[in-house]
PDB file of C-alpha atoms and ligand atoms in Angstrom:
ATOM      1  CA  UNK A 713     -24.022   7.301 202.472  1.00 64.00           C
ATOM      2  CA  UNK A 714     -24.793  11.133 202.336  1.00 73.00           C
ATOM      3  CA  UNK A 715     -24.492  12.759 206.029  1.00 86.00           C
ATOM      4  CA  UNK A 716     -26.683  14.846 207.584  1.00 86.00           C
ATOM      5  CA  UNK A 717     -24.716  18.150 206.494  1.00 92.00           C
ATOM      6  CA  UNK A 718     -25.166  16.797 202.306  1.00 93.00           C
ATOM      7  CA  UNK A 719     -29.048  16.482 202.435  1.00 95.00           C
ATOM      8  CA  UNK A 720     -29.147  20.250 203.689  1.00 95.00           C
ATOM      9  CA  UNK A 721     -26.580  21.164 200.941  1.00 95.00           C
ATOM     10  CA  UNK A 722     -29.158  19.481 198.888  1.00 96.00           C
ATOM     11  CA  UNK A 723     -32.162  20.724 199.774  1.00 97.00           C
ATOM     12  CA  UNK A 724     -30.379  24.700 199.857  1.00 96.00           C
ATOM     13  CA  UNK A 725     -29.289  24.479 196.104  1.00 96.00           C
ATOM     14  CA  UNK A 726     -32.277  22.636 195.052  1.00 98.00           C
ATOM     15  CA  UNK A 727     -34.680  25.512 196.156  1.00 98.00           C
ATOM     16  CA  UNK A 728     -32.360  28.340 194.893  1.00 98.00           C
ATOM     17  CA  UNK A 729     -32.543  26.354 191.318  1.00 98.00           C
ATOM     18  CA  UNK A 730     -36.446  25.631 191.362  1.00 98.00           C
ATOM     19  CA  UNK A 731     -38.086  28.110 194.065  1.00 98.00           C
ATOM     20  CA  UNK A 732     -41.863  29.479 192.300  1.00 98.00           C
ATOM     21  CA  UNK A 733     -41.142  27.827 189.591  1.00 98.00           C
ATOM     22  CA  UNK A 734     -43.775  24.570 187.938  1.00 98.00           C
ATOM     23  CA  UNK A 735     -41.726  21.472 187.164  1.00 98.00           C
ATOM     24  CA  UNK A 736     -41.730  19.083 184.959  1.00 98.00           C
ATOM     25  CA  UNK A 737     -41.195  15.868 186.591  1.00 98.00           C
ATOM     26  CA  UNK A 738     -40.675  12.987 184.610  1.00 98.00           C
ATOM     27  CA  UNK A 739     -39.220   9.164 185.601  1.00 98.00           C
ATOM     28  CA  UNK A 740     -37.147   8.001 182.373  1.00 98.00           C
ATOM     29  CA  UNK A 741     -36.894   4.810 184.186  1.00 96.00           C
ATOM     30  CA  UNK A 742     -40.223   4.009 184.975  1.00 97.00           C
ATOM     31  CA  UNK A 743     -40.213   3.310 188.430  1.00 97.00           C
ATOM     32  CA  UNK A 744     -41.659   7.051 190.016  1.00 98.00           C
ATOM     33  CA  UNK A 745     -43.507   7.359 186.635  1.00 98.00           C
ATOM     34  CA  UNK A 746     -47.133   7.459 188.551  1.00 98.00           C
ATOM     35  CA  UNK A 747     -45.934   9.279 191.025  1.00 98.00           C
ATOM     36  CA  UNK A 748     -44.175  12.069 189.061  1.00 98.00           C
ATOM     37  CA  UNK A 749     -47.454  12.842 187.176  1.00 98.00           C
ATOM     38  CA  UNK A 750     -48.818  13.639 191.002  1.00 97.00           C
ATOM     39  CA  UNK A 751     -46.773  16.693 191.169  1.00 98.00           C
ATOM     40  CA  UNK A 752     -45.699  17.503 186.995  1.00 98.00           C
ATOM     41  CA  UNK A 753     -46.390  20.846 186.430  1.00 98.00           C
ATOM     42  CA  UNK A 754     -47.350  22.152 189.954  1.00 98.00           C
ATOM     43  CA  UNK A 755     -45.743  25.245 191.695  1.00 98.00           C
ATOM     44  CA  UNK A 756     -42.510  24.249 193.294  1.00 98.00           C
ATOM     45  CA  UNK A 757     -42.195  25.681 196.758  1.00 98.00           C
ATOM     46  CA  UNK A 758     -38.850  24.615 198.344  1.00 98.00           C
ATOM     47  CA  UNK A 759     -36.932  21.354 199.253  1.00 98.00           C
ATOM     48  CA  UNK A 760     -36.503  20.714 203.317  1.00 97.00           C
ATOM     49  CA  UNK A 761     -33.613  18.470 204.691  1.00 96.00           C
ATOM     50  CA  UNK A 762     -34.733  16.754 208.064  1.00 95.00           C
ATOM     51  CA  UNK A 763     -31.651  14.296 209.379  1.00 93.00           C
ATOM     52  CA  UNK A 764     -31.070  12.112 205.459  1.00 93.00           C
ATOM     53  CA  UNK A 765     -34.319  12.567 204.029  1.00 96.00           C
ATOM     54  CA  UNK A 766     -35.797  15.244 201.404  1.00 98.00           C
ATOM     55  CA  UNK A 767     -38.929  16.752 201.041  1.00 98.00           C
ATOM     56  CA  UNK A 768     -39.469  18.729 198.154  1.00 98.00           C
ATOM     57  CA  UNK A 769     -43.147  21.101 198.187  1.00 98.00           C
ATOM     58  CA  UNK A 770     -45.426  21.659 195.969  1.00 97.00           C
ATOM     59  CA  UNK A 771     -48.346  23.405 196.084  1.00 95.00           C
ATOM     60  CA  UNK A 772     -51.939  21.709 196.932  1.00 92.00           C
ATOM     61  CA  UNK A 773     -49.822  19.704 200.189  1.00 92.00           C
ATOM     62  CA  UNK A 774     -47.839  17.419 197.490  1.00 96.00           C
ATOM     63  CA  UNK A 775     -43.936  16.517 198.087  1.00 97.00           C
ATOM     64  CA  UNK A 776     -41.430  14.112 196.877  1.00 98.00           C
ATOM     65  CA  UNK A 777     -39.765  11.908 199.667  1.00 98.00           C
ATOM     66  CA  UNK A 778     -36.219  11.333 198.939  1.00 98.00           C
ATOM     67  CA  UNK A 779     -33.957   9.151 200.998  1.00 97.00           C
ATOM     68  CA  UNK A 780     -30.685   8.768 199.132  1.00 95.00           C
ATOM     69  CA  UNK A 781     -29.789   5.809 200.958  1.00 92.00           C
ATOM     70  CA  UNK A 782     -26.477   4.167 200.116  1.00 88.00           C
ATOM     71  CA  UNK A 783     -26.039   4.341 196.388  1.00 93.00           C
ATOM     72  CA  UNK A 784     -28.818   7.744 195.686  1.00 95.00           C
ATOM     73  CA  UNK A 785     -27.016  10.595 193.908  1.00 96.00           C
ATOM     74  CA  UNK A 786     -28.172  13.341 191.991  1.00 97.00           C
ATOM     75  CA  UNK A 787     -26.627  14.954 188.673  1.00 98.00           C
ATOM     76  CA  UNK A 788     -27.461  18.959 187.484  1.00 98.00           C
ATOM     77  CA  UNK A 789     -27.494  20.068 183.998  1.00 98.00           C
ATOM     78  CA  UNK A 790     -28.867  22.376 182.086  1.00 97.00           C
ATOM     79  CA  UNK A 791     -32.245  22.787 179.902  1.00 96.00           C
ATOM     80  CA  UNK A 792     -33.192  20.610 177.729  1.00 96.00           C
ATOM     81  CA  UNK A 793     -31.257  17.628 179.656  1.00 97.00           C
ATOM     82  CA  UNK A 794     -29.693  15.462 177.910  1.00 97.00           C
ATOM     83  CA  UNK A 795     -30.289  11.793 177.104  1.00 97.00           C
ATOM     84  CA  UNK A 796     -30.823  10.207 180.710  1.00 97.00           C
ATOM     85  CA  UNK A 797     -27.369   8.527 182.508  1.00 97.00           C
ATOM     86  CA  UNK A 798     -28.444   4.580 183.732  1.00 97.00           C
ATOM     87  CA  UNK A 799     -31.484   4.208 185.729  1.00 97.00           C
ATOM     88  CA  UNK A 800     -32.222   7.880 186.720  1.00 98.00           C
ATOM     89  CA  UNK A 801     -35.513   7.347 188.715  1.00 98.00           C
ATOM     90  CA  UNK A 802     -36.441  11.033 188.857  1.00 98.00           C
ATOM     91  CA  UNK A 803     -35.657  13.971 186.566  1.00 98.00           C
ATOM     92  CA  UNK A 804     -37.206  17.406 187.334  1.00 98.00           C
ATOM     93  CA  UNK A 805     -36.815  20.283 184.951  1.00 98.00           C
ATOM     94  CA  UNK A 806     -36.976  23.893 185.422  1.00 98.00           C
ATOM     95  CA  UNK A 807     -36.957  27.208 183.820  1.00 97.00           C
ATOM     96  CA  UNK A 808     -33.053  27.286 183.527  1.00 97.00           C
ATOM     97  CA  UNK A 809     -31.760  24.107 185.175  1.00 98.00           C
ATOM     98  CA  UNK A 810     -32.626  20.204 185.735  1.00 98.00           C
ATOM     99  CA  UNK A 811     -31.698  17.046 188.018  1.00 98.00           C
ATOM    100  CA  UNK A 812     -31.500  13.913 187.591  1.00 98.00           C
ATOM    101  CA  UNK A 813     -31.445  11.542 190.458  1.00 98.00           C
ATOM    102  CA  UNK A 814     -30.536   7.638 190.075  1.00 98.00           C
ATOM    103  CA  UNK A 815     -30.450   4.570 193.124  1.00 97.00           C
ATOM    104  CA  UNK A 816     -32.265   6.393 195.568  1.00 97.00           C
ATOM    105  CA  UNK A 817     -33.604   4.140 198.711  1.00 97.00           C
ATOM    106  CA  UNK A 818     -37.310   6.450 198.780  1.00 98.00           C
ATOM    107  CA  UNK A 819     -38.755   8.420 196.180  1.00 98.00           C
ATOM    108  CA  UNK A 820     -42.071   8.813 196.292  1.00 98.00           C
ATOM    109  CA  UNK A 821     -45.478  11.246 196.578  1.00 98.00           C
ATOM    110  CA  UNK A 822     -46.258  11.318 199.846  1.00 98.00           C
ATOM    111  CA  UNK A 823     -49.071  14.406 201.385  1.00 96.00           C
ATOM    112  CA  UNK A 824     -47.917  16.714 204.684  1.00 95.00           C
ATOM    113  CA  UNK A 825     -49.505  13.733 207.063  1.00 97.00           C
ATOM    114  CA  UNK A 826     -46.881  10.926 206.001  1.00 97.00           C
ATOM    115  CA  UNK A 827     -43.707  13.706 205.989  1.00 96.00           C
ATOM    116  CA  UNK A 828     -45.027  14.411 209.383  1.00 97.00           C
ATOM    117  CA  UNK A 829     -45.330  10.634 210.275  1.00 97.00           C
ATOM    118  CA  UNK A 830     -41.556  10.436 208.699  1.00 96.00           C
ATOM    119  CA  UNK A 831     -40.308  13.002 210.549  1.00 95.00           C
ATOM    120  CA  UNK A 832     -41.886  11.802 214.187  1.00 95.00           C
ATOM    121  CA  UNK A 833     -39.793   8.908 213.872  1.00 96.00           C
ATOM    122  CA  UNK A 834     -36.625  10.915 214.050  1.00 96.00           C
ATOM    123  CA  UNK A 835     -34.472  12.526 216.264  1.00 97.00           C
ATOM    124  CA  UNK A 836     -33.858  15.839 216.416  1.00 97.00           C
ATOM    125  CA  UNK A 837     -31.369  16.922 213.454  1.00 96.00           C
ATOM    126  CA  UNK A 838     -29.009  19.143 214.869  1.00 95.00           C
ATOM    127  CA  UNK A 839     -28.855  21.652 211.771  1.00 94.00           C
ATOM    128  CA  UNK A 840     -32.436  21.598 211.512  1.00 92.00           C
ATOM    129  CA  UNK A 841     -32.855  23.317 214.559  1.00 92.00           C
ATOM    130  CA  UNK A 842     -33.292  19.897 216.277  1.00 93.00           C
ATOM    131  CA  UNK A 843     -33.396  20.009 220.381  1.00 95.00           C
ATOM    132  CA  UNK A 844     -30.318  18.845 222.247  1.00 96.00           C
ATOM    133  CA  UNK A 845     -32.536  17.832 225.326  1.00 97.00           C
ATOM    134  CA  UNK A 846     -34.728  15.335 223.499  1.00 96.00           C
ATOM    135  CA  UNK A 847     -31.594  13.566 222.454  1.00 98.00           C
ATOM    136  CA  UNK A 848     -29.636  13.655 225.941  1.00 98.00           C
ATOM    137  CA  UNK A 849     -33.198  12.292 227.568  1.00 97.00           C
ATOM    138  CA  UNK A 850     -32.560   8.810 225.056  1.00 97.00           C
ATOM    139  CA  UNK A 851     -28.623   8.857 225.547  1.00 98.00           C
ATOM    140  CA  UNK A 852     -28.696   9.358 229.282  1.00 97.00           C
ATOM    141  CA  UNK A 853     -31.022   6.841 229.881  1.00 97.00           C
ATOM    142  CA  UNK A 854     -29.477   4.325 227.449  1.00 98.00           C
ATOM    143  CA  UNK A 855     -26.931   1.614 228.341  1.00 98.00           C
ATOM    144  CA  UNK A 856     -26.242   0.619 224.789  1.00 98.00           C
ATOM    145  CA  UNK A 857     -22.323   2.563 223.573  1.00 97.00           C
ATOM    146  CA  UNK A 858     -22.484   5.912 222.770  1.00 97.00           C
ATOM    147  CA  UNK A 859     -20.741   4.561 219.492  1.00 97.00           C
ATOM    148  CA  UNK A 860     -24.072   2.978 218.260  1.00 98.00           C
ATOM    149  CA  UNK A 861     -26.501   5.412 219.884  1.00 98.00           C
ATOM    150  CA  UNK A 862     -25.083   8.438 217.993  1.00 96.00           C
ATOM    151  CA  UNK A 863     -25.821   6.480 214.519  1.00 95.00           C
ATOM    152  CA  UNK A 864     -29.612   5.694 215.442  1.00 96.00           C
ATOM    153  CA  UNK A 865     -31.750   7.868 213.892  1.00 95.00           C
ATOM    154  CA  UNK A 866     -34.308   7.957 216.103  1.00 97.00           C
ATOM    155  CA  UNK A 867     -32.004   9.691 218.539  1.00 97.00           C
ATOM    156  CA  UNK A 868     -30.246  11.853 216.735  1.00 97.00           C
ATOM    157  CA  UNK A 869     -30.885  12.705 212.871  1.00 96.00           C
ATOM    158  CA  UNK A 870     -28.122  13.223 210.254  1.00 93.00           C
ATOM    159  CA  UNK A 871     -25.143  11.642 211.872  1.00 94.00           C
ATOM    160  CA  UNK A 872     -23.344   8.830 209.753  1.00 93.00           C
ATOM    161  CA  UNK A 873     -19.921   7.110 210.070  1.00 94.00           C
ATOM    162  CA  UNK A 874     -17.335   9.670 209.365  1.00 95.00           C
ATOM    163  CA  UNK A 875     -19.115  12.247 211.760  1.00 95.00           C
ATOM    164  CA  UNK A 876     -18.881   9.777 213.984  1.00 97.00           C
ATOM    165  CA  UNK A 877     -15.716   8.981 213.631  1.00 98.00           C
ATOM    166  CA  UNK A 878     -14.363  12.395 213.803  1.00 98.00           C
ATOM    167  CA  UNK A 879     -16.729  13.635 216.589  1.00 97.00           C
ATOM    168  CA  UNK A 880     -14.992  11.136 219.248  1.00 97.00           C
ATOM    169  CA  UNK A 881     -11.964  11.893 218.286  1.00 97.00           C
ATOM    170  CA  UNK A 882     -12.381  15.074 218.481  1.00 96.00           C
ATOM    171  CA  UNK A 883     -13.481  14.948 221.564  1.00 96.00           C
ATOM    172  CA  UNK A 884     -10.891  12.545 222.731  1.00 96.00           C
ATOM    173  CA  UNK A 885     -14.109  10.233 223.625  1.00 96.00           C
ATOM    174  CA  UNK A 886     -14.460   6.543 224.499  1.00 96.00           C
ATOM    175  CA  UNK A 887     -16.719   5.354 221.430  1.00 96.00           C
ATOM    176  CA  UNK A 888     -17.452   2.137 223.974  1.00 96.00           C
ATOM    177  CA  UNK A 889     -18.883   4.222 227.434  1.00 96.00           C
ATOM    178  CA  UNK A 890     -22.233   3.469 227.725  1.00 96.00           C
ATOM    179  CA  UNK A 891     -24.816   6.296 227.648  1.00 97.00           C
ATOM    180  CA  UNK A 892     -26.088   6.409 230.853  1.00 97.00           C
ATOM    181  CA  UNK A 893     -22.309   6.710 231.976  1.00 95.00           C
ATOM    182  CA  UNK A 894     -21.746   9.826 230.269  1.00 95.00           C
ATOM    183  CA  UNK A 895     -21.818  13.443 231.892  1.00 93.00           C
ATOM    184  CA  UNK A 896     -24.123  16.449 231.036  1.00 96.00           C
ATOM    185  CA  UNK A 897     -21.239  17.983 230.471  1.00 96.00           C
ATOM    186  CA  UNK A 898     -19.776  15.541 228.021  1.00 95.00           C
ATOM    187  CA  UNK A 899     -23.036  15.647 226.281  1.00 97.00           C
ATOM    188  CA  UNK A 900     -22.808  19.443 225.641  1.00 97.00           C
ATOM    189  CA  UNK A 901     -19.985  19.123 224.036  1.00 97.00           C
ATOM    190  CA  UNK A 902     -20.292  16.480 221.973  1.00 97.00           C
ATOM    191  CA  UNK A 903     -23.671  18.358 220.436  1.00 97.00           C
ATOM    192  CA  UNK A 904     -21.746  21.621 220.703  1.00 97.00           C
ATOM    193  CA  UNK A 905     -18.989  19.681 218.159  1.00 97.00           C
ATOM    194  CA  UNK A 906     -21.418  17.613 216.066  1.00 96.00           C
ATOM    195  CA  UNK A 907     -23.117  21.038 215.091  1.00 96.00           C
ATOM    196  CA  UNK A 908     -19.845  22.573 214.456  1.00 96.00           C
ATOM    197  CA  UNK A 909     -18.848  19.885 212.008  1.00 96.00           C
ATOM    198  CA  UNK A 910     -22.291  19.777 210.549  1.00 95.00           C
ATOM    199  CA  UNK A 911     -22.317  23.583 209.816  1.00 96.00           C
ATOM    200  CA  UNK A 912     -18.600  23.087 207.944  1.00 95.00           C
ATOM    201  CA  UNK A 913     -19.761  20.590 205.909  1.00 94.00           C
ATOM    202  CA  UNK A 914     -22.922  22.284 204.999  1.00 93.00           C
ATOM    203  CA  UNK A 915     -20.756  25.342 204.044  1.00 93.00           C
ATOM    204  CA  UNK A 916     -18.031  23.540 201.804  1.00 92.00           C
ATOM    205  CA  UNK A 917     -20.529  20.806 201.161  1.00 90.00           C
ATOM    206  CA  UNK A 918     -18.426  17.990 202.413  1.00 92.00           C
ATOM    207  CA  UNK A 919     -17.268  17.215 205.494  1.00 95.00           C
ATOM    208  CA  UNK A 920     -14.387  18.764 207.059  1.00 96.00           C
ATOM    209  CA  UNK A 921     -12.956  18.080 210.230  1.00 96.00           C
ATOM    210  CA  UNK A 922      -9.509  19.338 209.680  1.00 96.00           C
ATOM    211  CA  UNK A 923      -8.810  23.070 210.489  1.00 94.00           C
ATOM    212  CA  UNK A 924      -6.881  24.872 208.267  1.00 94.00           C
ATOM    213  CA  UNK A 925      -3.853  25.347 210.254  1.00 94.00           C
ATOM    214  CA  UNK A 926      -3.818  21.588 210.209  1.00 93.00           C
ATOM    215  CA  UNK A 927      -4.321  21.512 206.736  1.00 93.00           C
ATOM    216  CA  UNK A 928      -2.125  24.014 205.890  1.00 94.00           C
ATOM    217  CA  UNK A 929      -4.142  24.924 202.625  1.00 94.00           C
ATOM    218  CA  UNK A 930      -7.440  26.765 201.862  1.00 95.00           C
ATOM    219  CA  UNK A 931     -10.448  24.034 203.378  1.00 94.00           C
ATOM    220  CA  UNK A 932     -12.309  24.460 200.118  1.00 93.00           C
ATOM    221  CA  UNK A 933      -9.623  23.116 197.975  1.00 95.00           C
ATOM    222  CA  UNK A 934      -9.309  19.833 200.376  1.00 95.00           C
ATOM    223  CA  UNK A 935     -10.416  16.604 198.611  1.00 93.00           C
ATOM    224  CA  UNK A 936     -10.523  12.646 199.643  1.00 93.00           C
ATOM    225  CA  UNK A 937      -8.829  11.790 203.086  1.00 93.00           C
ATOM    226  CA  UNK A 938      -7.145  14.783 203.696  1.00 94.00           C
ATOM    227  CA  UNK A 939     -10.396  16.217 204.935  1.00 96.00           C
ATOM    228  CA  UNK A 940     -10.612  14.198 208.197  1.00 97.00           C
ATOM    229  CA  UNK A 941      -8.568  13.289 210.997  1.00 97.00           C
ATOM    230  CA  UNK A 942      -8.868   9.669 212.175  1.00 97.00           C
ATOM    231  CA  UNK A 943     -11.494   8.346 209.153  1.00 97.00           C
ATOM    232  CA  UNK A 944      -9.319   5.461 207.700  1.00 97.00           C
ATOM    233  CA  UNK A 945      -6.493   6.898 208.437  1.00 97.00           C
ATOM    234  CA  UNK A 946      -3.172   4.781 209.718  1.00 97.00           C
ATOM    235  CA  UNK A 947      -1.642   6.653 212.478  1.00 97.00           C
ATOM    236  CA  UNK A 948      -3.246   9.234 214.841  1.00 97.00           C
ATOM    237  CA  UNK A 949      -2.472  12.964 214.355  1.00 95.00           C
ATOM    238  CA  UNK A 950      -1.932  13.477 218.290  1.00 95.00           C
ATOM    239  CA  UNK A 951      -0.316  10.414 219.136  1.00 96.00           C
ATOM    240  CA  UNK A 952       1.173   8.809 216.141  1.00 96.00           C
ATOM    241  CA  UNK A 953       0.020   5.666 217.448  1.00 96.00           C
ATOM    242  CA  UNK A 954      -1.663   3.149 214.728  1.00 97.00           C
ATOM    243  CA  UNK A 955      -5.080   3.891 214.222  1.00 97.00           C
ATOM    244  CA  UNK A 956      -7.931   0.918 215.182  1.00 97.00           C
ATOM    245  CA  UNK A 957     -10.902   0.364 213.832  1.00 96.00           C
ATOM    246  CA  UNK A 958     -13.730  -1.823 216.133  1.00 96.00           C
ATOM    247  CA  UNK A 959     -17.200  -2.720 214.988  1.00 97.00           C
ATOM    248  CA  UNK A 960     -19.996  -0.915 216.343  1.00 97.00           C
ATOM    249  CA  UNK A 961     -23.344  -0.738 215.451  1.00 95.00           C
ATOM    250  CA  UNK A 962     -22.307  -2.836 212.208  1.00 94.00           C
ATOM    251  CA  UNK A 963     -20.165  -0.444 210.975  1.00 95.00           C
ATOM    252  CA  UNK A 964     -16.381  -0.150 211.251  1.00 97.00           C
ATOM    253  CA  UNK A 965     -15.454   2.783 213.763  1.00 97.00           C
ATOM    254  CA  UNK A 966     -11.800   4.620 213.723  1.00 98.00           C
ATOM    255  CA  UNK A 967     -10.399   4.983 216.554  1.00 97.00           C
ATOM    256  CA  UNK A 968      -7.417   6.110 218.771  1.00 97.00           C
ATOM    257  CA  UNK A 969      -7.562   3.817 221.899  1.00 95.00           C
ATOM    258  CA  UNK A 970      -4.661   6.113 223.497  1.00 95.00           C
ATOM    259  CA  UNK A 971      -6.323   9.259 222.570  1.00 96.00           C
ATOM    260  CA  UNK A 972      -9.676   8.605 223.574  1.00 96.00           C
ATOM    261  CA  UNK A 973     -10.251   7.031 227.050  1.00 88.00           C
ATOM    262  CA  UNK A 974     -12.607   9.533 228.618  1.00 67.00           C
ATOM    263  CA  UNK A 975     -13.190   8.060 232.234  1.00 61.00           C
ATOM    264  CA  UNK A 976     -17.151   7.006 233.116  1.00 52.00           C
ATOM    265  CA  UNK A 977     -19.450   9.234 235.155  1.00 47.00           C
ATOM    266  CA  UNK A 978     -18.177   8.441 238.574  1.00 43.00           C
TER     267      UNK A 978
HETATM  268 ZN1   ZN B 315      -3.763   9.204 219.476  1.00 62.74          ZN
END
């Protein structure tokens, strides 16, 4: 599933491709067809990223709702398109450019009152300009792990597994410690390191946790599992100790048991 860092990759390229321009939105597969004539042919404003989802603007308080989900991806080509790939629920065209976007979770018309009733349901998103405080006030008072309370939505918006992943190791963190046993302090960092790895994946438009001294290489030209640190990896980087992986929150969490056994608030 796209992280936090993608949707705001997303949102930047799709309003440098479409900004003041009027689209022509179309469904080849059939499924947004109604929708799609909503907005074909309005003004095109520009696409915001808030935590996973998209909004894309149009004038006359119109957007698309896009939640990639698990299996959502987009493709770009040129003008005319050519012949849809599979399902593609959406395809917008523009002056010079088009997308095409199959297997979302959401795609729909929605007006500024249901983005707004979207959006109230999640937690601040760090690159959005999201407020630390309103996430420390759940995490604080919490006693569920920090592991699964970092992945809820509602308390923070944008973080997925490999974030996750890397952000305790990074910060040599106890993925188990309940919330209301972690320090202010703690806190601040872990925001302070979530935003950091939010704004490198946002720049290279993948996530990076590796520096480049570690990677010895240019980041840019890093692919696959040489990008991260502990995600699925065998041995730990510090340690050399094997890797584990524990289930939290329903999804498998990487770990380095010896690295990361921050002590509870005392
Ligand atoms: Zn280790």
């Amino acid at each position: 599933m796209p992280e936090g860092h993608k949707t705001h990759h997303i949102a930047r390229e799709h309003t440098k491709m479409f900004a003041g321009q009027p689209l022509k939105v179309t469904s080849p597969q059939g499924r947004f067809r109604g929708d799609a004539k909503k907005v074909s042919g309005k003004v095109f404003d520009r696409c915001d990223a808030i935590g996973n989802h998209l909004f894309y603007r149009f004038e006359g308080d119109r957007m698309i709702h896009v939640h990639l989900g698990r299996y959502g991806k987009y493709r770009t080509h040129g003008t005319p398109p050519p012949s849809p790939i599979g399902l593609v629920r959406m395809r917008i065209v523009g002056d010079l450019q088009s997308i095409d976007l199959n297997g979302p979770t959401t795609c729909r018309v929605v007006d500024g009152q249901t983005m707004a009733n979207v959006i109230a349901k999640l937690g601040p998103d760090p690159l959005g300009g999201g407020k630390k405080s309103d996430a420390w006030n759940r995490i604080r008072t919490s006693t569920k792990p920090i592991g699964a309370l970092i992945l809820d939505q509602s308390i923070i918006a944008g973080v997925g597994n490999i974030f996750r992943a890397e952000l305790f190791f990074e910060l040599g963190m106890d993925p188990r410690l309940p919330g209301n046993e972690i320090h202010k302090a703690a806190f601040d960092s872990l925001w302070r390191t979530l935003l950091k790895m939010m704004r490198t994946g946002l720049k290279y438009g993948k996530i990076i946790t590796v520096t480049r001294r570690e990677a010895g290489v240019p980041l840019a030209t890093l692919e696959g599992g040489e990008r991260f640190r502990i995600y699925k990896k065998d041995t730990c980087p510090r340690c050399q100790c094997p890797v584990e992986s524990i289930e939290i929150a329903a999804r498998k969490l990487y770990w380095c048991p010896a690295c990361q056994a921050t002590p509870s608030r005392p």
